[in-house]
Amino acid sequence: MEKYYPLLQNTPLFKGILPENFESMFKCLSAKTKSYEKGEPIMLAGEDVKNVGIVLEGKIQIQKDDINGERIILDELGAGGIFGEVFACAGIEKSPVTVYSIFPSEILFVDYRKIITLCPSNCSFHSMLIRNMLMLIAQKNIMLNSKLDIISKKTTREKLFAYFKAQAKKTGTKMFELPFSRDELADYLCVNRSAMSRELCKLRDENFIEFEKRTIKILKWPFRS
Amino acid sequence: MEKYYPLLQNTPLFKGILPENFESMFKCLSAKTKSYEKGEPIMLAGEDVKNVGIVLEGKIQIQKDDINGERIILDELGAGGIFGEVFACAGIEKSPVTVYSIFPSEILFVDYRKIITLCPSNCSFHSMLIRNMLMLIAQKNIMLNSKLDIISKKTTREKLFAYFKAQAKKTGTKMFELPFSRDELADYLCVNRSAMSRELCKLRDENFIEFEKRTIKILKWPFRS
DNA sequence: ATAAATCTGTTGCATTTGCAACAAGGAGAG
DNA sequence: CTCTCCTTGTTGCAAATGCAACAGATTTAT
């Protein structure tokens, strides 16, 4: 467990809390760790969520299963990522999402009631935890808004550019790696894969972009900036 | 100001705080009120956001202005509604959204730094305020997810049904009033208005729904539940 | 009361998209 | 190496959609 302390120290949730307090804190929070294999579900939609999860190792994917059986990728988290905290704070008991381990992963679970409730012993880290949680959720909120920005576009072309623009802004360059396969990207943008593929090639033919595998290079923007 | 105390008492942000503490609390929080006419902007995109706003009277609309000049309605708030709190908690200085008063409105502004920072005098309401804020933002988060659910649908028909389903669940009946004009609804669903109008009529002709003006009545569901 | 503005439905048309099926290339397993 | 699976691009076609323009109805302003 101690080997993850440097990681946890830089985690948004535990930022500002001294590592020497971790052991007593985890005890107070009833923290537990669990291992998952690649492809194994960590949390299923409809299950009770009593814990906040923190990825110590590996990679997970948060998905939403549609009525029609379609899969929507909401997020992908590596080491340091946190999930389940929104339902915790919103008072939602049943998970509306499914979380899968897409690499062999090690997850730290924390009882969320113990995070938001000040303990009798009045531990010093509690107000910091809550403050951190606030920022965490607010920023996730911003991310959701960004995704809405992209999905709100009417055409596939506009969605692609909106997504590319966000990625370019994130990485600071006009050439970047997609974190998705084509299939997953289409899911993310909520469009048909083959239609998206077609549009990508059109954009290439019109000299807007170049791409090879997951590498995208922006040559020019269609609208202003 | 005192006339709004009953309203504020039932506001998510101030819930659990006794009205007799309101005056001293507002003083501590540097709270101010301001009036707006119908159509007047309350907060423009790009402006500094230093305050959290609470609607005391009237109605406001939160919009996002697209690069292409398209308008996306993110939310509509009546008395008791709160806005700007997400940017506050996420540490974002410049507002990415525009807020308009769509009725003559009275807005209460609170310096958000004073909400999340425990004051020297250690007021009793501060930890409650932060806890309330946490739930507020987490629930807004959930709402964004719900909207994503709707927008993520590929066809206009699916979007309409996803939206209707959410409204039906909200009101608990199969007949409800739309909070939008057709134009606004199309904006909300991110589809072309005339195409949506066409689809609505198709649904009527296929006996899925009945509608008159803003009243929608669901006759049957296309898929399960 | 009259005029102007807004809301809603309608229609034709070009374009986009979803869908399904197939093919080429590459990665990984045995 | 060979076989299988996965990823990606390709294509034809029917259906959906965006767009623009128009008309009737309703609301609002003067």
Short mmCIF file of C-alpha atoms (C1' of nucleotides) in Angstrom, two decimals:
data_model
loop_
_atom_site.label_atom_id
_atom_site.label_comp_id
_atom_site.label_asym_id
_atom_site.label_seq_id
_atom_site.Cartn_x
_atom_site.Cartn_y
_atom_site.Cartn_z
CA MET A 1 0.00 0.00 0.00
CA GLU A 2 2.73 2.45 0.93
CA LYS A 3 4.15 2.30 -2.58
CA TYR A 4 1.09 4.19 -3.82
CA TYR A 5 1.53 7.08 -1.39
CA PRO A 6 3.44 9.27 -3.87
CA LEU A 7 0.66 8.72 -6.40
CA LEU A 8 -2.10 9.41 -3.90
CA GLN A 9 -0.36 12.54 -2.70
CA ASN A 10 -0.84 13.98 -6.19
CA THR A 11 -4.41 12.80 -6.46
CA PRO A 12 -7.01 15.60 -6.50
CA LEU A 13 -8.88 13.97 -3.63
CA PHE A 14 -5.92 13.64 -1.29
CA LYS A 15 -3.94 16.67 -2.38
CA GLY A 16 -2.77 18.74 0.54
CA ILE A 17 -2.88 15.85 2.99
CA LEU A 18 0.48 14.74 4.36
CA PRO A 19 1.52 11.13 3.58
CA GLU A 20 2.31 10.51 7.22
CA ASN A 21 -1.40 10.91 7.92
CA PHE A 22 -2.46 8.43 5.22
CA GLU A 23 -2.42 5.33 7.37
CA SER A 24 -4.65 6.70 10.09
CA MET A 25 -6.84 8.39 7.51
CA PHE A 26 -7.44 5.18 5.57
CA LYS A 27 -8.26 3.42 8.79
CA CYS A 28 -10.78 6.14 9.65
CA LEU A 29 -12.26 5.97 6.14
CA SER A 30 -12.50 2.16 6.09
CA ALA A 31 -10.39 2.06 2.93
CA LYS A 32 -9.83 -1.24 1.15
CA THR A 33 -8.02 -2.29 -2.01
CA LYS A 34 -9.04 -4.88 -4.57
CA SER A 35 -7.50 -6.26 -7.77
CA TYR A 36 -9.25 -6.70 -11.10
CA GLU A 37 -8.28 -8.49 -14.26
CA LYS A 38 -8.53 -7.03 -17.74
CA GLY A 39 -12.16 -6.88 -18.81
CA GLU A 40 -13.53 -7.56 -15.35
CA PRO A 41 -16.44 -5.37 -14.20
CA ILE A 42 -15.71 -3.20 -11.19
CA MET A 43 -19.15 -1.70 -10.76
CA LEU A 44 -22.33 -2.68 -12.57
CA ALA A 45 -25.24 -0.40 -13.38
CA GLY A 46 -28.02 -0.84 -10.83
CA GLU A 47 -25.71 -2.03 -8.08
CA ASP A 48 -25.49 -0.22 -4.78
CA VAL A 49 -22.69 2.31 -4.67
CA LYS A 50 -21.36 2.81 -1.20
CA ASN A 51 -17.77 3.48 -2.12
CA VAL A 52 -15.69 5.97 -3.98
CA GLY A 53 -13.07 4.24 -6.11
CA ILE A 54 -9.53 5.42 -6.77
CA VAL A 55 -7.44 3.76 -9.47
CA LEU A 56 -4.05 2.84 -8.02
CA GLU A 57 -2.86 0.89 -11.02
CA GLY A 58 -4.16 -0.10 -14.45
CA LYS A 59 -6.94 1.49 -16.45
CA ILE A 60 -10.72 1.55 -16.25
CA GLN A 61 -13.56 2.63 -18.48
CA ILE A 62 -16.85 4.17 -17.37
CA GLN A 63 -19.70 3.22 -19.66
CA LYS A 64 -23.39 3.84 -19.92
CA ASP A 65 -25.61 1.13 -21.29
CA ASP A 66 -28.42 2.39 -23.43
CA ILE A 67 -31.97 1.00 -23.53
CA ASN A 68 -31.27 -0.16 -27.05
CA GLY A 69 -28.13 -1.90 -25.92
CA GLU A 70 -25.76 0.72 -27.26
CA ARG A 71 -22.61 1.45 -25.36
CA ILE A 72 -21.60 5.00 -24.57
CA ILE A 73 -18.14 5.64 -23.24
CA LEU A 74 -18.31 8.35 -20.63
CA ASP A 75 -14.74 8.32 -19.44
CA GLU A 76 -11.47 6.46 -19.21
CA LEU A 77 -9.31 6.65 -16.11
CA GLY A 78 -5.72 5.64 -15.39
CA ALA A 79 -3.75 5.61 -12.14
CA GLY A 80 -4.94 8.40 -9.86
CA GLY A 81 -8.40 8.50 -11.39
CA ILE A 82 -11.44 8.58 -9.18
CA PHE A 83 -14.97 7.36 -9.82
CA GLY A 84 -18.29 7.02 -8.01
CA GLU A 85 -17.84 10.24 -6.07
CA VAL A 86 -20.64 12.05 -7.89
CA PHE A 87 -23.28 9.51 -6.94
CA ALA A 88 -21.94 9.59 -3.44
CA CYS A 89 -22.34 13.33 -3.10
CA ALA A 90 -25.63 13.50 -4.95
CA GLY A 91 -27.13 10.92 -2.64
CA ILE A 92 -27.72 8.40 -5.41
CA GLU A 93 -27.70 4.83 -4.20
CA LYS A 94 -27.89 2.78 -7.39
CA SER A 95 -25.14 3.21 -9.92
CA PRO A 96 -26.39 4.45 -13.32
CA VAL A 97 -23.08 3.49 -14.94
CA THR A 98 -20.95 0.44 -15.43
CA VAL A 99 -17.23 0.49 -14.74
CA TYR A 100 -14.88 -2.00 -16.35
CA SER A 101 -11.23 -2.71 -15.81
CA ILE A 102 -9.67 -2.60 -19.26
CA PHE A 103 -6.21 -3.45 -17.91
CA PRO A 104 -5.21 -5.39 -14.84
CA SER A 105 -6.05 -2.86 -12.15
CA GLU A 106 -5.73 -2.16 -8.47
CA ILE A 107 -8.55 -0.12 -6.97
CA LEU A 108 -8.78 1.66 -3.63
CA PHE A 109 -12.30 1.85 -2.23
CA VAL A 110 -13.35 4.41 0.36
CA ASP A 111 -16.69 4.52 2.13
CA TYR A 112 -18.06 7.83 0.96
CA ARG A 113 -20.26 8.42 4.00
CA LYS A 114 -17.09 8.62 6.02
CA ILE A 115 -15.68 11.22 3.69
CA ILE A 116 -18.53 13.66 3.88
CA THR A 117 -19.36 13.10 7.52
CA LEU A 118 -17.04 14.73 10.01
CA CYS A 119 -15.87 11.98 12.33
CA PRO A 120 -16.23 12.19 16.12
CA SER A 121 -12.48 12.48 16.58
CA ASN A 122 -12.60 15.54 14.30
CA CYS A 123 -9.64 14.51 12.12
CA SER A 124 -7.82 17.41 10.54
CA PHE A 125 -7.99 16.01 7.01
CA HIS A 126 -11.75 15.94 6.78
CA SER A 127 -12.39 19.55 5.81
CA MET A 128 -9.58 19.29 3.29
CA LEU A 129 -11.11 16.14 1.86
CA ILE A 130 -14.47 17.82 1.43
CA ARG A 131 -12.89 20.88 -0.15
CA ASN A 132 -10.97 18.64 -2.55
CA MET A 133 -14.11 16.72 -3.36
CA LEU A 134 -15.87 19.95 -4.19
CA MET A 135 -13.25 20.96 -6.70
CA LEU A 136 -13.11 17.46 -8.11
CA ILE A 137 -16.82 17.29 -8.82
CA ALA A 138 -16.99 20.84 -10.12
CA GLN A 139 -14.22 20.05 -12.58
CA LYS A 140 -15.91 16.86 -13.67
CA ASN A 141 -18.90 19.06 -14.24
CA ILE A 142 -16.84 21.25 -16.54
CA MET A 143 -15.69 18.19 -18.43
CA LEU A 144 -19.25 17.08 -18.95
CA ASN A 145 -20.02 20.49 -20.31
CA SER A 146 -17.13 20.19 -22.71
CA LYS A 147 -18.42 16.88 -23.93
CA LEU A 148 -21.86 18.38 -24.36
CA ASP A 149 -20.26 21.07 -26.49
CA ILE A 150 -18.94 18.42 -28.81
CA ILE A 151 -22.00 16.20 -28.96
CA SER A 152 -24.27 19.19 -29.45
CA LYS A 153 -22.87 19.75 -32.92
CA LYS A 154 -25.25 18.69 -35.64
CA THR A 155 -22.93 17.18 -38.23
CA THR A 156 -20.21 14.57 -37.87
CA ARG A 157 -17.72 17.00 -39.36
CA GLU A 158 -18.47 19.59 -36.73
CA LYS A 159 -18.27 17.01 -33.98
CA LEU A 160 -14.89 15.83 -35.19
CA PHE A 161 -13.53 19.34 -35.33
CA ALA A 162 -14.94 20.20 -31.95
CA TYR A 163 -13.28 17.11 -30.54
CA PHE A 164 -10.01 17.76 -32.33
CA LYS A 165 -10.03 21.32 -31.14
CA ALA A 166 -10.45 20.19 -27.56
CA GLN A 167 -7.62 17.69 -27.95
CA ALA A 168 -5.36 20.26 -29.59
CA LYS A 169 -6.04 22.69 -26.80
CA LYS A 170 -5.38 19.98 -24.23
CA THR A 171 -2.06 18.89 -25.69
CA GLY A 172 -1.06 22.30 -26.98
CA THR A 173 -0.10 20.99 -30.43
CA LYS A 174 -1.75 20.44 -33.77
CA MET A 175 -0.62 16.81 -33.79
CA PHE A 176 -1.83 14.44 -31.14
CA GLU A 177 -2.70 10.86 -30.33
CA LEU A 178 -6.31 9.79 -30.06
CA PRO A 179 -7.06 7.97 -26.82
CA PHE A 180 -9.68 5.95 -28.70
CA SER A 181 -9.91 3.41 -31.46
CA ARG A 182 -12.11 4.48 -34.35
CA ASP A 183 -14.92 2.40 -32.94
CA GLU A 184 -14.63 4.01 -29.53
CA LEU A 185 -14.30 7.48 -31.01
CA ALA A 186 -17.51 6.98 -32.95
CA ASP A 187 -19.17 5.88 -29.72
CA TYR A 188 -17.85 8.93 -27.96
CA LEU A 189 -19.11 11.27 -30.67
CA CYS A 190 -22.39 9.37 -30.91
CA VAL A 191 -22.14 8.75 -34.64
CA ASN A 192 -21.98 5.74 -36.86
CA ARG A 193 -18.46 4.38 -37.22
CA SER A 194 -18.45 3.96 -40.97
CA ALA A 195 -19.99 7.38 -41.50
CA MET A 196 -17.29 8.84 -39.31
CA SER A 197 -14.61 6.96 -41.19
CA ARG A 198 -16.00 8.34 -44.42
CA GLU A 199 -15.97 11.87 -43.04
CA LEU A 200 -12.41 11.49 -41.78
CA CYS A 201 -11.27 10.52 -45.26
CA LYS A 202 -13.17 13.41 -46.77
CA LEU A 203 -11.39 15.76 -44.37
CA ARG A 204 -8.10 14.21 -45.40
CA ASP A 205 -8.92 14.65 -49.10
CA GLU A 206 -9.84 18.27 -48.49
CA ASN A 207 -6.50 18.83 -46.74
CA PHE A 208 -7.98 19.66 -43.39
CA ILE A 209 -6.18 16.87 -41.58
CA GLU A 210 -3.68 14.06 -41.92
CA PHE A 211 -3.92 10.88 -39.94
CA GLU A 212 -2.29 7.53 -39.50
CA LYS A 213 -3.65 5.06 -37.01
CA ARG A 214 -4.32 7.10 -33.88
CA THR A 215 -2.21 10.08 -34.81
CA ILE A 216 -4.09 13.11 -36.02
CA LYS A 217 -2.49 16.20 -37.51
CA ILE A 218 -4.53 19.34 -38.05
CA LEU A 219 -3.56 21.23 -41.19
CA LYS A 220 -6.16 23.98 -41.07
CA TRP A 221 -9.39 24.84 -39.30
CA PRO A 222 -12.66 25.00 -41.15
CA PHE A 223 -14.03 28.06 -39.37
CA ARG A 224 -12.36 30.87 -37.52
CA SER A 225 -9.83 29.66 -34.96
CA MET B 1 -34.78 41.30 1.45
CA GLU B 2 -36.48 39.60 4.39
CA LYS B 3 -39.42 38.68 2.19
CA TYR B 4 -37.21 36.17 0.37
CA TYR B 5 -36.17 34.34 3.54
CA PRO B 6 -38.87 31.65 3.22
CA LEU B 7 -37.73 31.01 -0.35
CA LEU B 8 -34.05 30.94 0.56
CA GLN B 9 -34.73 28.60 3.43
CA ASN B 10 -35.88 26.02 0.90
CA THR B 11 -32.99 26.66 -1.45
CA PRO B 12 -30.52 23.77 -1.75
CA LEU B 13 -27.64 26.08 -0.91
CA PHE B 14 -29.12 27.48 2.27
CA LYS B 15 -31.10 24.47 3.40
CA GLY B 16 -30.52 23.65 7.03
CA ILE B 17 -29.49 27.17 7.96
CA LEU B 18 -31.84 29.02 10.28
CA PRO B 19 -33.42 32.25 8.93
CA GLU B 20 -32.40 34.13 12.03
CA ASN B 21 -28.80 33.62 10.94
CA PHE B 22 -29.40 34.90 7.43
CA GLU B 23 -28.63 38.53 8.08
CA SER B 24 -25.27 37.95 9.69
CA MET B 25 -24.48 35.29 7.14
CA PHE B 26 -25.15 37.58 4.18
CA LYS B 27 -23.00 40.22 5.76
CA CYS B 28 -20.19 37.73 6.19
CA LEU B 29 -20.61 36.54 2.60
CA SER B 30 -20.74 40.07 1.13
CA ALA B 31 -24.12 39.32 -0.42
CA LYS B 32 -25.73 41.86 -2.75
CA THR B 33 -28.93 41.96 -4.77
CA LYS B 34 -29.48 43.42 -8.21
CA SER B 35 -32.49 43.78 -10.51
CA TYR B 36 -32.63 42.89 -14.20
CA GLU B 37 -35.15 43.59 -16.90
CA LYS B 38 -36.50 41.02 -19.32
CA GLY B 39 -33.85 40.17 -21.91
CA GLU B 40 -31.05 41.84 -20.01
CA PRO B 41 -27.78 39.89 -19.72
CA ILE B 42 -26.77 38.94 -16.20
CA MET B 43 -23.45 37.36 -16.99
CA LEU B 44 -21.65 37.36 -20.32
CA ALA B 45 -19.31 34.66 -21.60
CA GLY B 46 -15.71 35.66 -21.02
CA GLU B 47 -16.48 37.92 -18.09
CA ASP B 48 -14.91 37.37 -14.70
CA VAL B 49 -17.07 35.31 -12.40
CA LYS B 50 -16.51 36.14 -8.79
CA ASN B 51 -20.02 35.54 -7.57
CA VAL B 52 -22.52 32.80 -7.20
CA GLY B 53 -25.99 33.95 -8.26
CA ILE B 54 -29.29 32.98 -6.70
CA VAL B 55 -32.56 33.82 -8.43
CA LEU B 56 -34.88 35.52 -5.95
CA GLU B 57 -37.54 36.44 -8.45
CA GLY B 58 -38.15 36.06 -12.19
CA LYS B 59 -36.56 33.64 -14.59
CA ILE B 60 -33.17 33.27 -16.22
CA GLN B 61 -31.69 31.23 -19.02
CA ILE B 62 -28.17 29.85 -19.19
CA GLN B 63 -26.89 29.69 -22.74
CA LYS B 64 -23.75 28.68 -24.52
CA ASP B 65 -22.74 30.56 -27.61
CA ASP B 66 -21.28 28.38 -30.32
CA ILE B 67 -18.37 29.36 -32.62
CA ASN B 68 -20.82 29.34 -35.49
CA GLY B 69 -23.14 31.64 -33.60
CA GLU B 70 -25.62 28.94 -32.67
CA ARG B 71 -27.34 29.18 -29.34
CA ILE B 72 -27.50 26.21 -27.01
CA ILE B 73 -29.80 26.39 -24.03
CA LEU B 74 -28.13 24.71 -21.11
CA ASP B 75 -30.65 25.44 -18.43
CA GLU B 76 -33.53 27.60 -17.30
CA LEU B 77 -33.90 28.69 -13.69
CA GLY B 78 -36.76 30.22 -11.73
CA ALA B 79 -36.91 31.55 -8.19
CA GLY B 80 -34.54 29.61 -5.95
CA GLY B 81 -32.27 28.64 -8.83
CA ILE B 82 -28.54 29.01 -8.47
CA PHE B 83 -25.86 29.59 -11.10
CA GLY B 84 -22.14 30.19 -11.36
CA GLU B 85 -21.34 27.89 -8.47
CA VAL B 86 -19.62 25.32 -10.65
CA PHE B 87 -17.08 27.75 -12.04
CA ALA B 88 -16.54 29.00 -8.55
CA CYS B 89 -15.72 25.57 -7.17
CA ALA B 90 -13.72 24.46 -10.19
CA GLY B 91 -11.53 27.51 -9.94
CA ILE B 92 -12.55 28.87 -13.32
CA GLU B 93 -12.28 32.63 -13.58
CA LYS B 94 -13.84 33.43 -16.94
CA SER B 95 -17.41 32.44 -17.51
CA PRO B 96 -17.88 30.04 -20.43
CA VAL B 97 -21.62 30.71 -20.46
CA THR B 98 -23.98 33.60 -20.88
CA VAL B 99 -26.87 34.16 -18.50
CA TYR B 100 -29.91 36.17 -19.53
CA SER B 101 -32.87 37.37 -17.58
CA ILE B 102 -35.91 36.25 -19.57
CA PHE B 103 -38.33 37.82 -17.10
CA PRO B 104 -37.88 40.81 -14.81
CA SER B 105 -35.61 39.25 -12.19
CA GLU B 106 -34.04 39.88 -8.84
CA ILE B 107 -30.70 38.18 -8.28
CA LEU B 108 -28.73 37.63 -5.09
CA PHE B 109 -24.96 37.58 -5.59
CA VAL B 110 -22.59 35.96 -3.12
CA ASP B 111 -18.80 36.12 -3.27
CA TYR B 112 -17.90 32.48 -3.72
CA ARG B 113 -14.47 32.74 -2.13
CA LYS B 114 -16.24 33.57 1.10
CA ILE B 115 -18.38 30.48 0.79
CA ILE B 116 -15.60 27.97 0.41
CA THR B 117 -13.15 29.64 2.77
CA LEU B 118 -13.84 29.20 6.44
CA CYS B 119 -13.98 32.64 7.94
CA PRO B 120 -11.84 33.72 10.90
CA SER B 121 -14.86 33.95 13.16
CA ASN B 122 -15.58 30.31 12.33
CA CYS B 123 -19.28 30.83 11.58
CA SER B 124 -21.41 27.78 12.17
CA PHE B 125 -23.07 27.89 8.76
CA HIS B 126 -19.91 27.50 6.76
CA SER B 127 -19.52 23.73 6.92
CA MET B 128 -23.22 23.39 6.15
CA LEU B 129 -22.86 25.71 3.18
CA ILE B 130 -19.99 23.65 1.80
CA ARG B 131 -21.87 20.40 2.33
CA ASN B 132 -24.90 21.87 0.57
CA MET B 133 -22.73 23.09 -2.26
CA LEU B 134 -21.31 19.62 -2.67
CA MET B 135 -24.71 18.05 -3.08
CA LEU B 136 -25.82 20.85 -5.35
CA ILE B 137 -22.96 20.43 -7.78
CA ALA B 138 -23.10 16.66 -7.69
CA GLN B 139 -26.78 16.82 -8.60
CA LYS B 140 -26.12 19.28 -11.37
CA ASN B 141 -23.61 16.75 -12.53
CA ILE B 142 -26.30 14.11 -12.65
CA MET B 143 -28.51 16.46 -14.64
CA LEU B 144 -25.77 16.99 -17.18
CA ASN B 145 -25.47 13.25 -17.49
CA SER B 146 -29.18 13.02 -18.12
CA LYS B 147 -28.94 15.61 -20.85
CA LEU B 148 -26.05 13.73 -22.37
CA ASP B 149 -28.24 10.65 -22.40
CA ILE B 150 -30.74 12.50 -24.52
CA ILE B 151 -28.37 14.24 -26.89
CA SER B 152 -26.39 11.05 -27.37
CA LYS B 153 -29.26 9.50 -29.29
CA LYS B 154 -28.64 9.36 -32.99
CA THR B 155 -32.06 10.13 -34.42
CA THR B 156 -34.47 12.95 -33.70
CA ARG B 157 -37.15 10.44 -32.85
CA GLU B 158 -34.98 8.81 -30.21
CA LYS B 159 -34.02 12.18 -28.79
CA LEU B 160 -37.64 13.20 -28.51
CA PHE B 161 -38.60 10.00 -26.76
CA ALA B 162 -35.63 10.20 -24.44
CA TYR B 163 -36.65 13.73 -23.56
CA PHE B 164 -40.31 12.85 -23.16
CA LYS B 165 -39.39 9.92 -21.01
CA ALA B 166 -37.36 12.15 -18.73
CA GLN B 167 -40.22 14.64 -18.52
CA ALA B 168 -42.77 11.92 -17.85
CA LYS B 169 -40.59 10.53 -15.10
CA LYS B 170 -40.14 14.00 -13.66
CA THR B 171 -43.82 14.85 -13.56
CA GLY B 172 -45.05 11.33 -12.92
CA THR B 173 -47.66 11.48 -15.68
CA LYS B 174 -47.92 10.71 -19.36
CA MET B 175 -49.23 14.20 -20.07
CA PHE B 176 -47.08 17.20 -19.34
CA GLU B 177 -46.23 20.74 -20.36
CA LEU B 178 -43.07 21.46 -22.27
CA PRO B 179 -40.97 24.18 -20.66
CA PHE B 180 -39.82 25.16 -24.16
CA SER B 181 -41.18 26.60 -27.35
CA ARG B 182 -40.60 24.39 -30.39
CA ASP B 183 -37.66 26.53 -31.33
CA GLU B 184 -36.10 26.19 -27.92
CA LEU B 185 -36.82 22.48 -27.75
CA ALA B 186 -35.03 21.99 -31.05
CA ASP B 187 -32.10 23.93 -29.66
CA TYR B 188 -32.12 21.80 -26.53
CA LEU B 189 -32.16 18.58 -28.53
CA CYS B 190 -29.59 19.94 -30.97
CA VAL B 191 -31.69 19.28 -34.05
CA ASN B 192 -33.19 21.37 -36.81
CA ARG B 193 -36.52 22.88 -35.83
CA SER B 194 -38.42 22.00 -38.97
CA ALA B 195 -37.05 18.48 -38.98
CA MET B 196 -38.20 18.12 -35.39
CA SER B 197 -41.61 19.52 -36.24
CA ARG B 198 -41.88 16.97 -39.05
CA GLU B 199 -40.90 14.17 -36.69
CA LEU B 200 -43.42 15.31 -34.07
CA CYS B 201 -46.19 15.14 -36.63
CA LYS B 202 -45.05 11.72 -37.78
CA LEU B 203 -45.21 10.54 -34.19
CA ARG B 204 -48.72 11.98 -33.93
CA ASP B 205 -49.78 10.22 -37.14
CA GLU B 206 -48.37 6.94 -35.85
CA ASN B 207 -50.35 7.35 -32.63
CA PHE B 208 -47.36 7.57 -30.38
CA ILE B 209 -48.25 10.99 -29.02
CA GLU B 210 -50.83 13.73 -29.05
CA PHE B 211 -49.92 17.37 -28.66
CA GLU B 212 -51.37 20.81 -28.66
CA LYS B 213 -49.18 23.81 -28.15
CA ARG B 214 -46.91 22.90 -25.29
CA THR B 215 -48.93 20.01 -23.96
CA ILE B 216 -47.64 16.56 -24.82
CA LYS B 217 -49.50 13.34 -24.16
CA ILE B 218 -47.73 10.03 -24.53
CA LEU B 219 -49.96 7.27 -25.91
CA LYS B 220 -47.41 4.48 -26.15
CA TRP B 221 -43.68 3.95 -26.00
CA PRO B 222 -41.72 2.84 -29.05
CA PHE B 223 -39.38 0.51 -27.19
CA ARG B 224 -39.70 -1.24 -23.84
CA SER B 225 -40.76 1.03 -20.99
"C1'" DA C 1 -57.79 48.56 -33.99
"C1'" DT C 2 -54.03 47.91 -36.69
"C1'" DA C 3 -49.52 46.63 -37.65
"C1'" DA C 4 -45.51 44.04 -36.53
"C1'" DA C 5 -43.40 40.21 -34.62
"C1'" DT C 6 -43.41 35.50 -33.16
"C1'" DC C 7 -44.62 30.74 -33.27
"C1'" DT C 8 -45.72 26.65 -35.65
"C1'" DG C 9 -46.39 23.58 -39.31
"C1'" DT C 10 -45.36 22.42 -44.31
"C1'" DT C 11 -42.71 21.36 -48.34
"C1'" DG C 12 -38.94 20.52 -51.82
"C1'" DC C 13 -34.40 19.42 -52.30
"C1'" DA C 14 -29.55 18.48 -51.67
"C1'" DT C 15 -26.76 16.43 -48.35
"C1'" DT C 16 -25.68 13.61 -44.56
"C1'" DT C 17 -26.18 9.64 -41.99
"C1'" DG C 18 -27.15 4.99 -40.40
"C1'" DC C 19 -26.83 0.46 -41.61
"C1'" DA C 20 -25.11 -3.70 -43.42
"C1'" DA C 21 -21.89 -6.17 -45.71
"C1'" DC C 22 -17.34 -6.80 -47.41
"C1'" DA C 23 -12.14 -6.47 -47.91
"C1'" DA C 24 -7.42 -5.46 -46.64
"C1'" DG C 25 -4.05 -5.12 -43.12
"C1'" DG C 26 -2.07 -6.12 -38.61
"C1'" DA C 27 -1.66 -8.19 -34.05
"C1'" DG C 28 -1.65 -12.02 -31.29
"C1'" DA C 29 -2.21 -17.09 -30.17
"C1'" DG C 30 -1.30 -21.71 -31.00
"C1'" DC D 1 3.94 -20.19 -40.04
"C1'" DT D 2 -1.03 -20.29 -40.06
"C1'" DC D 3 -5.21 -19.19 -38.39
"C1'" DT D 4 -8.27 -16.18 -36.05
"C1'" DC D 5 -9.66 -11.93 -34.33
"C1'" DC D 6 -9.65 -7.06 -34.41
"C1'" DT D 7 -9.30 -2.71 -36.60
"C1'" DT D 8 -10.07 0.28 -40.32
"C1'" DG D 9 -11.55 1.76 -44.69
"C1'" DT D 10 -15.07 1.18 -48.59
"C1'" DT D 11 -19.47 1.10 -50.82
"C1'" DG D 12 -24.52 1.01 -52.05
"C1'" DC D 13 -28.76 2.31 -50.60
"C1'" DA D 14 -32.70 3.78 -48.03
"C1'" DA D 15 -33.91 6.94 -44.62
"C1'" DA D 16 -33.16 10.97 -41.90
"C1'" DT D 17 -31.74 15.62 -41.58
"C1'" DG D 18 -30.50 20.41 -42.43
"C1'" DC D 19 -31.82 24.27 -44.81
"C1'" DA D 20 -34.54 27.73 -46.81
"C1'" DA D 21 -38.68 29.60 -47.91
"C1'" DC D 22 -43.48 30.15 -47.18
"C1'" DA D 23 -48.23 30.39 -44.89
"C1'" DG D 24 -51.52 30.50 -41.36
"C1'" DA D 25 -52.30 31.38 -36.51
"C1'" DT D 26 -51.30 33.74 -32.36
"C1'" DT D 27 -49.29 37.17 -29.59
"C1'" DT D 28 -47.43 41.67 -28.70
"C1'" DA D 29 -46.70 46.41 -29.42
"C1'" DT D 30 -48.20 50.94 -30.82
#
